[in-house]
Short mmCIF file of C-alpha atoms in Angstrom, two decimals:
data_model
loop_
_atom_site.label_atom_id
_atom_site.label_comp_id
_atom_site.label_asym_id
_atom_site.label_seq_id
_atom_site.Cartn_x
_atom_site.Cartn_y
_atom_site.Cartn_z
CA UNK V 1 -2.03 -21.59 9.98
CA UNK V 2 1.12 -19.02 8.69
CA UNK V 3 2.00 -21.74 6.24
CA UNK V 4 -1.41 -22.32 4.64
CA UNK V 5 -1.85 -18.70 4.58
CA UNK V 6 1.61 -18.21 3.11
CA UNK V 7 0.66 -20.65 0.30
CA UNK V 8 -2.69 -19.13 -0.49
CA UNK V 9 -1.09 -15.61 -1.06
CA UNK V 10 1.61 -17.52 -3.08
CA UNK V 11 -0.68 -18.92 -5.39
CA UNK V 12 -3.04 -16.41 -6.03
CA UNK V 13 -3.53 -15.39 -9.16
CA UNK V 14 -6.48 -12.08 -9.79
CA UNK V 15 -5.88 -9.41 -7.32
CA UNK V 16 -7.23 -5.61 -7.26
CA UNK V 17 -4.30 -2.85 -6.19
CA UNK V 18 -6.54 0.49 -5.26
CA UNK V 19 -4.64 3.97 -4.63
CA UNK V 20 -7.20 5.59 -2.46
CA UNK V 21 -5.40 8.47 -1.29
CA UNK V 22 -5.93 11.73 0.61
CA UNK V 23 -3.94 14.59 -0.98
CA UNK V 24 -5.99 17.62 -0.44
CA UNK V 25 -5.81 19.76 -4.17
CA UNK V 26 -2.23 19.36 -4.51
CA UNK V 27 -1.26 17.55 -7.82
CA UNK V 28 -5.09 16.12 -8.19
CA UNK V 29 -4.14 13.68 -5.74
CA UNK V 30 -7.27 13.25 -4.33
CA UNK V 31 -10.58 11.66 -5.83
CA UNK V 32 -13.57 14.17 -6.72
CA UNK V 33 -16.72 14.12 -5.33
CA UNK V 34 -19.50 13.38 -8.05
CA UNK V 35 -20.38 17.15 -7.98
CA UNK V 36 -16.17 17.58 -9.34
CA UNK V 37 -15.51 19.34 -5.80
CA UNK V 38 -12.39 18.10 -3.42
CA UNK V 39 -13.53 16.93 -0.02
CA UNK V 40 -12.98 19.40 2.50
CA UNK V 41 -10.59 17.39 4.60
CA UNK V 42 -9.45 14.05 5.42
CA UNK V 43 -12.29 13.04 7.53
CA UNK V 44 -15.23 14.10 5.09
CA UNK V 45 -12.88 12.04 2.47
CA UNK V 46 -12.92 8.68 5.07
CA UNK V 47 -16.63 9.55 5.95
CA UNK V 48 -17.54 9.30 2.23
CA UNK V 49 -15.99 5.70 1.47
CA UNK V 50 -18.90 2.69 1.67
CA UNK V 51 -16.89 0.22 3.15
CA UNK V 52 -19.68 -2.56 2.28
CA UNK V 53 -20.73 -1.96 -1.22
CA UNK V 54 -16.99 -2.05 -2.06
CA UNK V 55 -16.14 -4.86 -0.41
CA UNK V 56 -19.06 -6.31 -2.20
CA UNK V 57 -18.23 -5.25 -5.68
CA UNK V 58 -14.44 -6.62 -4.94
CA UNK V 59 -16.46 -10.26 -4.39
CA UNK V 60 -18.48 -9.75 -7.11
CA UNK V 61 -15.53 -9.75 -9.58
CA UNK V 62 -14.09 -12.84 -8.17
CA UNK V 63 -10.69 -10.55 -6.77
CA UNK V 64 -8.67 -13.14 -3.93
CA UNK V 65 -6.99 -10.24 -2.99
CA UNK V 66 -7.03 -6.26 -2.29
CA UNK V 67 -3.85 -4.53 -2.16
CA UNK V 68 -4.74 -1.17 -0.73
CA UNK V 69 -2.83 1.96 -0.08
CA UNK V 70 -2.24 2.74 3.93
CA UNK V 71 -0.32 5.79 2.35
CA UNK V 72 1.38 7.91 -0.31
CA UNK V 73 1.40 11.21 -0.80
CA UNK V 74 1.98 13.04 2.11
CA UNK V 75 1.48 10.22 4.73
CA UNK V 76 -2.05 11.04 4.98
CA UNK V 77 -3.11 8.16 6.72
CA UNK V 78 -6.55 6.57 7.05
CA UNK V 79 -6.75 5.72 10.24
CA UNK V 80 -6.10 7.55 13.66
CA UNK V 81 -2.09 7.60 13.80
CA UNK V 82 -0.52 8.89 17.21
CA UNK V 83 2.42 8.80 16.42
CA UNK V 84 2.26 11.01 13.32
CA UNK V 85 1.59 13.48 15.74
CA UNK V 86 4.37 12.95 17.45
CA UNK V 87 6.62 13.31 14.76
CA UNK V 88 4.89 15.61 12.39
CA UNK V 89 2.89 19.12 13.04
CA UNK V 90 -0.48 17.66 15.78
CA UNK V 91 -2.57 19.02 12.76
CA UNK V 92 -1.07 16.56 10.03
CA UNK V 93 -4.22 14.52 8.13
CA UNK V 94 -4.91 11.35 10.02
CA UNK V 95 -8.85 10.68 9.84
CA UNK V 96 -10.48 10.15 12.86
CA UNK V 97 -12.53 6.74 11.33
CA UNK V 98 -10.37 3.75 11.15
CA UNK V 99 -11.41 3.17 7.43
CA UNK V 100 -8.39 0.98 6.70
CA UNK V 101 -9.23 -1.60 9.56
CA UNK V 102 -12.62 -1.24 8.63
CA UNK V 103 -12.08 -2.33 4.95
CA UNK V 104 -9.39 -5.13 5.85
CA UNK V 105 -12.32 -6.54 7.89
CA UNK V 106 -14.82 -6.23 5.47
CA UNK V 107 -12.50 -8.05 3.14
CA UNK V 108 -11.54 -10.72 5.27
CA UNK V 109 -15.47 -11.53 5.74
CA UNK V 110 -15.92 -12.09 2.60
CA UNK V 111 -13.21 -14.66 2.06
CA UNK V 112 -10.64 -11.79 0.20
CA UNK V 113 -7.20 -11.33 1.45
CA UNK V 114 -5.85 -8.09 2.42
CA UNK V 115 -2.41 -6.74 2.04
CA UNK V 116 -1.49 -2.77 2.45
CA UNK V 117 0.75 -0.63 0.26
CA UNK V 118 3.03 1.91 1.61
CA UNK V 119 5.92 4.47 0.66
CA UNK V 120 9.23 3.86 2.71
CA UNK V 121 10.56 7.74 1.77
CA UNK V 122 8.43 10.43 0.65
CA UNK V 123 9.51 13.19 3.01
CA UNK V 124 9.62 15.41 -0.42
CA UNK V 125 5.91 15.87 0.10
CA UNK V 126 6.03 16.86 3.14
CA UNK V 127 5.09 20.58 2.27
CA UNK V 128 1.70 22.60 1.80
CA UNK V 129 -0.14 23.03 -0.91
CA UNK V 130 1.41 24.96 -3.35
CA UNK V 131 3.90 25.05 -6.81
CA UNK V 132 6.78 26.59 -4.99
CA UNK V 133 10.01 24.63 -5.56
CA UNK V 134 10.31 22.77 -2.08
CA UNK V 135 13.43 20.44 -1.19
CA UNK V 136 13.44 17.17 -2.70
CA UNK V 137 16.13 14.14 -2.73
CA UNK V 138 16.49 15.58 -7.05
CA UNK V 139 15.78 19.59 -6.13
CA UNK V 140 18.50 20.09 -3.56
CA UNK V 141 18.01 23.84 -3.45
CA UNK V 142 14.28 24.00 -2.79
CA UNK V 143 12.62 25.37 0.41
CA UNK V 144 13.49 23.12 3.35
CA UNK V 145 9.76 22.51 5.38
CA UNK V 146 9.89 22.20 9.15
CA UNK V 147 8.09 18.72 8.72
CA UNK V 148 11.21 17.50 6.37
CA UNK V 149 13.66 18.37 9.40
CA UNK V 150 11.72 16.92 12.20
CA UNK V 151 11.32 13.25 10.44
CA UNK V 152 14.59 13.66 9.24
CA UNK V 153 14.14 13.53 5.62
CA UNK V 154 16.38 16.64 5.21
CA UNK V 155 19.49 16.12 5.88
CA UNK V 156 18.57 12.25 5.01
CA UNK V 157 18.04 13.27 0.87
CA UNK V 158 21.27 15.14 0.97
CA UNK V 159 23.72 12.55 2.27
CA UNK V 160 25.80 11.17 -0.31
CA UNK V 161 25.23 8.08 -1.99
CA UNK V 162 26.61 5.22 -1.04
CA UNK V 163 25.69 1.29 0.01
CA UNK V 164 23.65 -0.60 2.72
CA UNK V 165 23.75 0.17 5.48
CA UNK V 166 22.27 4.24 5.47
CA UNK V 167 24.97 6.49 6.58
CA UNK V 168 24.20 8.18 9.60
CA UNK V 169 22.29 11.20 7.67
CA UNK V 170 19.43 9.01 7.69
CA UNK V 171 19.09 7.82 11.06
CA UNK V 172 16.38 9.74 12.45
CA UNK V 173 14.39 9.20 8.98
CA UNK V 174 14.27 5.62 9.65
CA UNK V 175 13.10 6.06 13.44
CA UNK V 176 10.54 7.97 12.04
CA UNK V 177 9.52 5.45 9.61
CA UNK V 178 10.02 2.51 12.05
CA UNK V 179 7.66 4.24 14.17
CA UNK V 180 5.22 4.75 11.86
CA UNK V 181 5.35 1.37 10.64
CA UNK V 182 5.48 -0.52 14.49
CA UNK V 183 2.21 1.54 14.49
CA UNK V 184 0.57 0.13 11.79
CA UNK V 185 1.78 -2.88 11.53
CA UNK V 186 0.59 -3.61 15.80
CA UNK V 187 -2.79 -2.39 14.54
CA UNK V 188 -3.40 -4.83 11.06
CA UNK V 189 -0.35 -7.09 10.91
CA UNK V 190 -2.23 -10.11 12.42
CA UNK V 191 -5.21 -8.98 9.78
CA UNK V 192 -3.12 -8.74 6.19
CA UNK V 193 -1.54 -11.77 4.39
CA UNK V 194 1.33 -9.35 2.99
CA UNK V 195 3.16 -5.50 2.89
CA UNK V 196 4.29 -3.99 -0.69
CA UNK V 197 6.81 -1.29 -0.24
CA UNK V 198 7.58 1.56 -2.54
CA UNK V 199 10.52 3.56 -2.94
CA UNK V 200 12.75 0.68 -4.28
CA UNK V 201 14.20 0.22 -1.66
CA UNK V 202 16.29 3.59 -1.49
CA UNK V 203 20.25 3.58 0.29
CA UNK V 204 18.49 5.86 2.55
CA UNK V 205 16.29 3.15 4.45
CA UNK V 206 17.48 0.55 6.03
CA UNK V 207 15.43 -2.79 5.08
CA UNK V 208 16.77 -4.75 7.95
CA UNK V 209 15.13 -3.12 10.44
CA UNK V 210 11.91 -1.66 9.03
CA UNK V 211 11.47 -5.66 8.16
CA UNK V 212 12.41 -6.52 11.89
CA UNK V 213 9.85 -3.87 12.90
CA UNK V 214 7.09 -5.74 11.21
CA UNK V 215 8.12 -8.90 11.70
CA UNK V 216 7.40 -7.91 15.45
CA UNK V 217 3.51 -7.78 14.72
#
């Protein structure tokens, strides 16, 4: 039941948090193959990951749970996401293999709980590859991507501070991320035990409804 699975992530003690992330070259984000070459794109990265022998390595060090990343930088996600296409450029880095459900499942075999990490505003990486100084919520007069105005994270970073709830700067940041999140969260919510948020909660989101969102699922 939700209450004995409540109480089991409530009292568990020895837990692994991986950040398995897809980032291309930019800032090293991304793991290196053995050889010290990147992957050549998101689905070689997916392609490469052996679901099995990790799940198996998480059992054999006596882990209850796995909190894994469903993104960071960039919103590269690990899994096919429609609806990043609908928001960002159709080319964004989704992989084509599901390795996210695939690992949650593989988990779940083996007795190990599952819950996903994600980043509730990082428009600021929404930009190529590159050291040129692009927008951010603390670099106001960098370059301004056509990915930061189409999920709304510019003008969203620019508003002026102030308390709960967002002004309406951010509005069409948080239907992006509500989205995004009613996406992911119809495809695994019934399959994790919990959701860990970064961003600390920023004025610019509004907690409310992203919560309502999953709560849904």
């Amino acid at each position: 039941s939700s209450d004995l699975q409540r109480k089991r992530w409530e009292t568990a003690r020895y837990g692994l948090f991986v950040h398995h992330v897809y980032g291309g070259t930019l800032q090293g984000m991304t793991p290196k193959s053995a050889s010290g070459g990147f992957p050549a794109n998101i689905d070689r990265f997916a392609e490469n990951f052996d679901v099995d022998r990790f799940a198996n390595a998480v059992k054999d060090m006596g882990f209850e749970y796995v909190i894994f990343t469903a993104w960071h930088f960039n919103m590269n996600v690990l899994y096919p996401s429609k609806r990043m296409a609908k928001w960002r450029d159709p080319s964004h880095a989704t992989s084509k293999r599901d390795l996210l459900g695939e690992i949650i499942a593989a988990l779940r075999k083996r007795g190990i709980m599952a819950a996903l990490y994600s980043h509730t505003f990082v428009g600021h990486e929404f930009r190529p590859d590159g050291l040129k100084p692009y927008y951010s919520y603390d670099r106001k007069d960098g370059i301004i991507t056509d990915e930061m105005r189409r999920t709304g994270y510019y003008p969203a970073a620019s508003a002026p501070w102030g308390p709960q709830p967002p002004p309406a700067e951010t509005l069409r940041w948080n239907n992006f991320i509500n989205d995004i999140y009613d996406e992911m969260a119809a495809r695994y919510g019934a399959s994790v035990e919990a959701m860990y948020f970064d961003g600390s909660w920023v004025w610019m989101v509004d907690r409310q409804r992203l919560f309502n969102t999953i709560r849904r699922h």
